[in-house]
Short mmCIF file of C-alpha atoms in Angstrom, two decimals:
data_model
loop_
_atom_site.label_atom_id
_atom_site.label_comp_id
_atom_site.label_asym_id
_atom_site.label_seq_id
_atom_site.Cartn_x
_atom_site.Cartn_y
_atom_site.Cartn_z
CA UNK A 1 -39.98 1.69 -17.28
CA UNK A 2 -40.64 -2.01 -17.77
CA UNK A 3 -38.19 -4.21 -19.65
CA UNK A 4 -40.70 -4.46 -22.52
CA UNK A 5 -40.46 -0.69 -23.05
CA UNK A 6 -36.68 -0.49 -22.90
CA UNK A 7 -34.84 0.19 -26.13
CA UNK A 8 -33.38 -2.91 -27.68
CA UNK A 9 -29.59 -2.92 -28.11
CA UNK A 10 -28.47 -2.08 -31.66
CA UNK A 11 -27.63 -5.01 -33.90
CA UNK A 12 -23.98 -5.26 -34.87
CA UNK A 13 -24.42 -6.01 -38.55
CA UNK A 14 -21.64 -3.87 -40.03
CA UNK A 15 -18.49 -5.52 -41.32
CA UNK A 16 -15.21 -3.72 -41.89
CA UNK A 17 -13.97 -4.80 -45.32
CA UNK A 18 -10.47 -3.56 -44.49
CA UNK A 19 -10.24 -5.63 -41.28
CA UNK A 20 -9.25 -9.27 -41.77
CA UNK A 21 -10.57 -10.33 -38.37
CA UNK A 22 -13.93 -8.64 -39.01
CA UNK A 23 -14.26 -10.40 -42.37
CA UNK A 24 -13.42 -13.79 -40.91
CA UNK A 25 -15.71 -13.35 -37.92
CA UNK A 26 -18.62 -12.32 -40.14
CA UNK A 27 -18.25 -14.64 -43.12
CA UNK A 28 -15.98 -17.46 -41.97
CA UNK A 29 -14.29 -19.73 -44.49
CA UNK A 30 -16.52 -18.78 -47.41
CA UNK A 31 -15.47 -15.16 -46.92
CA UNK A 32 -11.85 -16.12 -47.63
CA UNK A 33 -12.72 -17.49 -51.07
CA UNK A 34 -14.93 -14.50 -51.92
CA UNK A 35 -12.41 -11.87 -50.80
CA UNK A 36 -9.47 -13.48 -52.61
CA UNK A 37 -11.55 -13.92 -55.76
CA UNK A 38 -12.51 -10.24 -55.70
CA UNK A 39 -8.99 -9.04 -54.90
CA UNK A 40 -7.27 -11.07 -57.63
CA UNK A 41 -10.01 -11.20 -60.27
CA UNK A 42 -11.95 -7.93 -60.10
CA UNK A 43 -10.42 -4.46 -60.24
CA UNK A 44 -12.90 -3.26 -57.61
CA UNK A 45 -11.24 -5.53 -55.04
CA UNK A 46 -7.86 -3.80 -55.01
CA UNK A 47 -8.40 -2.49 -51.44
CA UNK A 48 -9.16 -5.87 -49.84
CA UNK A 49 -6.67 -7.25 -47.25
CA UNK A 50 -5.48 -10.45 -48.91
CA UNK A 51 -2.18 -10.93 -47.06
CA UNK A 52 -3.49 -10.17 -43.59
CA UNK A 53 -6.64 -12.22 -44.26
CA UNK A 54 -4.63 -15.35 -45.07
CA UNK A 55 -2.28 -14.94 -42.12
CA UNK A 56 -5.10 -14.21 -39.68
CA UNK A 57 -7.06 -17.20 -40.95
CA UNK A 58 -4.05 -19.40 -40.22
CA UNK A 59 -3.82 -17.97 -36.71
CA UNK A 60 -7.50 -18.66 -36.05
CA UNK A 61 -7.04 -22.27 -37.18
CA UNK A 62 -4.46 -22.78 -34.42
CA UNK A 63 -6.16 -20.92 -31.56
CA UNK A 64 -8.95 -22.27 -29.37
CA UNK A 65 -10.80 -25.57 -29.62
CA UNK A 66 -12.66 -26.77 -32.68
CA UNK A 67 -15.96 -25.66 -31.10
CA UNK A 68 -14.73 -22.25 -29.93
CA UNK A 69 -16.22 -19.14 -31.59
CA UNK A 70 -14.01 -17.84 -34.37
CA UNK A 71 -12.06 -21.08 -34.75
CA UNK A 72 -11.49 -22.14 -38.37
CA UNK A 73 -10.69 -25.51 -39.93
CA UNK A 74 -7.20 -25.55 -41.48
CA UNK A 75 -8.08 -27.88 -44.40
CA UNK A 76 -11.15 -25.81 -45.26
CA UNK A 77 -9.21 -22.57 -45.06
CA UNK A 78 -6.50 -23.93 -47.37
CA UNK A 79 -9.05 -25.12 -49.93
CA UNK A 80 -11.07 -21.89 -49.80
CA UNK A 81 -7.96 -19.70 -50.09
CA UNK A 82 -6.53 -21.62 -53.04
CA UNK A 83 -9.89 -21.80 -54.83
CA UNK A 84 -10.58 -18.08 -54.46
CA UNK A 85 -7.09 -16.97 -55.46
CA UNK A 86 -6.75 -19.30 -58.46
CA UNK A 87 -10.26 -18.73 -59.80
CA UNK A 88 -9.94 -14.98 -59.30
CA UNK A 89 -6.64 -14.67 -61.18
CA UNK A 90 -7.91 -16.75 -64.09
CA UNK A 91 -11.12 -14.72 -64.26
CA UNK A 92 -9.19 -11.45 -64.28
CA UNK A 93 -6.97 -12.77 -67.06
CA UNK A 94 -9.94 -13.85 -69.21
CA UNK A 95 -11.65 -10.50 -68.64
CA UNK A 96 -8.49 -8.78 -69.80
CA UNK A 97 -8.30 -10.90 -72.94
CA UNK A 98 -11.92 -10.17 -73.79
CA UNK A 99 -12.18 -6.50 -72.86
CA UNK A 100 -8.64 -5.54 -73.78
CA UNK A 101 -6.97 -2.30 -72.63
CA UNK A 102 -10.38 -0.61 -72.32
CA UNK A 103 -10.92 -2.55 -69.08
CA UNK A 104 -8.15 -0.57 -67.42
CA UNK A 105 -8.62 2.63 -69.38
CA UNK A 106 -12.17 3.12 -68.10
CA UNK A 107 -11.16 3.21 -64.44
CA UNK A 108 -10.75 6.59 -62.76
CA UNK A 109 -8.86 5.22 -59.77
CA UNK A 110 -5.36 6.66 -59.42
CA UNK A 111 -4.30 3.60 -57.42
CA UNK A 112 -5.38 1.21 -60.19
CA UNK A 113 -3.59 3.35 -62.77
CA UNK A 114 -0.41 3.27 -60.67
CA UNK A 115 -0.80 -0.48 -60.18
CA UNK A 116 -1.17 -0.98 -63.94
CA UNK A 117 2.04 0.95 -64.54
CA UNK A 118 3.92 -1.16 -61.99
CA UNK A 119 2.42 -4.39 -63.36
CA UNK A 120 3.42 -3.45 -66.90
CA UNK A 121 6.95 -2.65 -65.73
CA UNK A 122 7.21 -5.99 -63.89
CA UNK A 123 6.01 -7.91 -66.96
CA UNK A 124 8.61 -6.17 -69.11
CA UNK A 125 11.45 -6.51 -66.62
CA UNK A 126 10.99 -10.09 -65.40
CA UNK A 127 9.13 -11.81 -68.22
CA UNK A 128 5.74 -13.48 -68.07
CA UNK A 129 6.47 -16.40 -65.72
CA UNK A 130 8.37 -14.52 -63.00
CA UNK A 131 6.06 -11.51 -63.17
CA UNK A 132 2.91 -13.59 -62.64
CA UNK A 133 4.46 -15.30 -59.60
CA UNK A 134 5.95 -12.12 -58.10
CA UNK A 135 2.68 -10.22 -58.50
CA UNK A 136 1.00 -12.53 -55.98
CA UNK A 137 3.09 -11.00 -53.21
CA UNK A 138 2.51 -7.35 -54.16
CA UNK A 139 -0.74 -5.72 -53.02
CA UNK A 140 -2.58 -3.88 -55.80
CA UNK A 141 -0.20 -5.28 -58.42
CA UNK A 142 -1.74 -8.75 -58.01
CA UNK A 143 -5.14 -7.17 -58.71
CA UNK A 144 -4.10 -5.35 -61.87
CA UNK A 145 -1.56 -7.70 -63.42
CA UNK A 146 -4.05 -10.48 -64.22
CA UNK A 147 -6.31 -8.46 -66.55
CA UNK A 148 -3.25 -6.63 -67.87
CA UNK A 149 -1.61 -9.95 -68.78
CA UNK A 150 -4.76 -10.93 -70.67
CA UNK A 151 -4.93 -7.59 -72.46
CA UNK A 152 -1.26 -7.82 -73.50
CA UNK A 153 -1.72 -11.28 -74.98
CA UNK A 154 0.28 -13.39 -72.51
CA UNK A 155 -0.23 -17.04 -73.64
CA UNK A 156 -3.05 -18.75 -71.74
CA UNK A 157 -0.98 -21.82 -70.88
CA UNK A 158 1.94 -19.75 -69.58
CA UNK A 159 -0.29 -17.58 -67.45
CA UNK A 160 -2.32 -20.49 -66.08
CA UNK A 161 0.68 -22.60 -65.07
CA UNK A 162 2.46 -19.78 -63.29
CA UNK A 163 -0.56 -18.19 -61.67
CA UNK A 164 -1.48 -21.58 -60.18
CA UNK A 165 2.07 -22.04 -58.87
CA UNK A 166 2.27 -18.51 -57.49
CA UNK A 167 -1.24 -18.66 -56.06
CA UNK A 168 -0.57 -21.88 -54.17
CA UNK A 169 2.73 -20.62 -52.77
CA UNK A 170 1.10 -17.36 -51.67
CA UNK A 171 -2.06 -18.77 -50.10
CA UNK A 172 -0.67 -21.94 -48.54
CA UNK A 173 2.49 -20.19 -47.39
CA UNK A 174 0.74 -17.36 -45.55
CA UNK A 175 -1.95 -19.59 -44.01
CA UNK A 176 0.63 -22.08 -42.74
CA UNK A 177 2.84 -19.24 -41.45
CA UNK A 178 -0.08 -17.94 -39.40
CA UNK A 179 -0.95 -21.44 -38.23
CA UNK A 180 2.65 -22.13 -37.17
CA UNK A 181 2.78 -18.91 -35.15
CA UNK A 182 -0.57 -19.61 -33.52
CA UNK A 183 0.44 -23.16 -32.63
CA UNK A 184 3.80 -22.16 -31.15
CA UNK A 185 2.91 -19.01 -29.17
CA UNK A 186 0.41 -19.41 -26.30
CA UNK A 187 -2.53 -16.98 -26.35
CA UNK A 188 -1.25 -15.40 -29.55
CA UNK A 189 -4.76 -14.18 -30.33
CA UNK A 190 -4.25 -11.50 -27.64
CA UNK A 191 -1.69 -9.89 -29.94
CA UNK A 192 -3.70 -10.32 -33.13
CA UNK A 193 -4.06 -6.63 -33.96
CA UNK A 194 -0.32 -5.80 -33.67
CA UNK A 195 0.55 -8.93 -35.66
CA UNK A 196 -1.88 -8.02 -38.44
CA UNK A 197 -0.49 -4.47 -38.48
CA UNK A 198 3.02 -5.86 -38.98
CA UNK A 199 1.78 -8.11 -41.82
CA UNK A 200 0.15 -5.13 -43.54
CA UNK A 201 3.33 -3.05 -43.26
CA UNK A 202 5.51 -5.90 -44.55
CA UNK A 203 3.16 -6.58 -47.46
CA UNK A 204 3.23 -2.91 -48.48
CA UNK A 205 7.02 -2.63 -48.19
CA UNK A 206 7.77 -4.03 -51.70
CA UNK A 207 5.30 -1.56 -53.22
CA UNK A 208 6.95 1.34 -51.36
CA UNK A 209 10.43 0.22 -52.44
CA UNK A 210 9.30 -0.13 -56.05
CA UNK A 211 7.70 3.33 -55.96
CA UNK A 212 10.91 4.82 -54.55
CA UNK A 213 12.96 3.07 -57.25
CA UNK A 214 10.64 4.42 -59.95
CA UNK A 215 10.95 7.98 -58.60
CA UNK A 216 14.74 7.73 -58.54
CA UNK A 217 14.77 6.42 -62.11
CA UNK A 218 12.45 9.22 -63.21
CA UNK A 219 14.65 11.87 -61.59
CA UNK A 220 17.72 10.32 -63.19
CA UNK A 221 16.10 10.40 -66.63
CA UNK A 222 15.07 14.02 -66.10
CA UNK A 223 18.55 14.96 -65.01
CA UNK A 224 20.09 13.23 -68.03
CA UNK A 225 17.71 15.04 -70.35
#
């Protein structure tokens, strides 16, 4: 069979939305802004890997030369991450103010319902300012708290000030942490998958601890009753 009649290799067009490296390889810097906007501003983005995406982006800024495939520019990554996270949170808040509780009531996702319960508990326990900042570091909660804060009537100025502060600490902190590791450990990209796995586990740890605390409190209330 001549080369002209041989089957062409399949095109690798698929992207894994749960894989930070796949997202960055496919979409580059613009993908960071889009993913963070969706995760923090739209309820449908609750499954996106915000923490690992930021850390991996920082790693890729420090590995390889500026012309190497997959290398990212640190200033561009920082700007894209901050822009996506801040715009997303503010959009989610405004959607919550406009649509009210119906925005969350219409969803059939058990995860979003659980996230709304945790977000409501955090708002009540810590107050508006601390809750908005803390939510940035809790997967799922950072997706749900923004529209919930709008629906519950959190003052616009209070929300805006603290979501900007929390968003900058979250995005810049994780990107620079990844960059520092990539710059200090030779060939760190060889260990990218285990590192990302650790980041995912660490980011989910607060959610697991909060869920365990809620179950203990529920059992205690049941026992008291």
